[in-house]
Amino acid sequence: MPTLVDTSNSASIYKYPNVEFTIYPNPIKSTIRIKATNSLIRENVTIYTSEGVEVLSDVIKGEDTEINLEGLPDGMYFISIGDEFKQHFRVLKI
């Protein structure tokens, strides 16, 4: 099930007022995809274990970015997108 985030009606103030992106698939087998608006290109993506240990760091390279998680063991992971615009998501790798 894709995750869609639309902050255009948010009461919070973000660096990017109209950010939309989708993270899919969830659960994943080896690769996660991030479809994002241009305002997120070059933003950091950090992946953490369920214990909070950082296991991977990458950057959104374009409107459709793939991140390979093949070398990580199955389990629950948390994805953090952006530096000032922080959004966190939970994904399951099977």
Coordinates of C-alpha atoms in Angstrom, one line a residue:
M1 CA 0.0 0.0 0.0
P2 CA 1.7 3.3 -1.1
T3 CA 2.1 6.1 1.4
L4 CA 1.0 9.5 0.2
V5 CA 1.9 12.6 2.1
D6 CA 0.3 15.9 1.2
T7 CA 1.4 18.7 3.6
S8 CA -0.5 21.5 1.7
N9 CA -3.1 21.7 4.4
S10 CA -0.8 21.2 7.3
A11 CA -0.8 23.6 10.2
S12 CA 3.0 23.2 10.5
I13 CA 5.5 25.3 8.6
Y14 CA 7.8 23.3 6.4
K15 CA 10.6 24.3 4.1
Y16 CA 8.5 23.0 1.3
P17 CA 4.8 24.1 1.6
N18 CA 3.4 21.8 -1.1
V19 CA 5.3 18.5 -0.9
E20 CA 3.8 15.3 -2.2
F21 CA 5.5 11.9 -2.4
T22 CA 4.8 8.2 -2.4
I23 CA 6.9 5.4 -0.9
Y24 CA 6.2 2.0 -2.3
P25 CA 5.9 -1.0 -2.2
N26 CA 5.2 -1.8 1.5
P27 CA 6.1 -4.5 2.4
I28 CA 9.2 -4.7 0.3
K29 CA 11.5 -7.5 -0.9
S30 CA 14.6 -5.6 -2.0
T31 CA 14.0 -2.2 -3.5
I32 CA 11.9 0.7 -2.3
R33 CA 10.8 3.5 -4.6
I34 CA 10.2 7.1 -3.8
K35 CA 8.1 9.2 -6.2
A36 CA 8.5 12.8 -5.2
T37 CA 7.9 16.3 -6.4
N38 CA 10.8 18.4 -7.6
S39 CA 11.0 20.2 -4.3
L40 CA 12.3 17.0 -2.7
I41 CA 15.1 16.3 -5.2
R42 CA 18.5 16.2 -3.4
E43 CA 16.8 15.7 0.0
N44 CA 18.4 13.1 2.3
V45 CA 16.8 9.7 2.9
T46 CA 17.9 7.8 6.0
I47 CA 16.9 4.3 6.9
Y48 CA 17.0 3.0 10.5
T49 CA 16.4 -0.3 12.1
S50 CA 13.5 -0.7 14.6
E51 CA 16.1 -0.1 17.3
G52 CA 17.0 3.3 15.8
V53 CA 20.4 2.3 14.2
E54 CA 21.1 4.0 10.9
V55 CA 21.7 1.4 8.3
L56 CA 21.5 3.3 5.0
S57 CA 21.7 6.9 3.8
D58 CA 20.9 8.1 0.3
V59 CA 19.5 11.1 -1.5
I60 CA 16.4 11.6 -3.7
K61 CA 17.9 11.8 -7.1
G62 CA 14.9 12.6 -9.2
E63 CA 11.1 12.3 -9.3
D64 CA 11.4 8.5 -9.2
T65 CA 14.2 7.2 -7.0
E66 CA 15.0 3.6 -6.2
I67 CA 16.8 2.6 -3.0
N68 CA 18.2 -1.0 -2.8
L69 CA 17.7 -2.7 0.6
E70 CA 18.7 -6.1 -0.7
G71 CA 21.6 -6.5 1.8
L72 CA 19.5 -5.7 4.8
P73 CA 17.9 -8.5 6.9
D74 CA 14.1 -8.9 6.9
G75 CA 12.3 -6.8 9.5
M76 CA 10.8 -3.4 10.3
Y77 CA 12.6 -0.3 9.2
F78 CA 12.0 3.4 9.6
I79 CA 12.6 5.9 6.7
S80 CA 13.3 9.5 7.4
I81 CA 13.1 12.0 4.4
G82 CA 14.4 15.5 4.4
D83 CA 16.5 17.5 6.8
E84 CA 14.4 20.5 7.7
F85 CA 11.3 18.9 6.2
K86 CA 11.3 15.7 8.4
Q87 CA 8.8 12.9 7.6
H88 CA 9.1 9.4 9.0
F89 CA 7.7 6.2 7.7
R90 CA 7.6 2.6 8.7
V91 CA 8.2 -0.2 6.1
L92 CA 8.4 -4.0 6.4
K93 CA 11.1 -5.9 4.5
I94 CA 10.2 -9.5 3.9

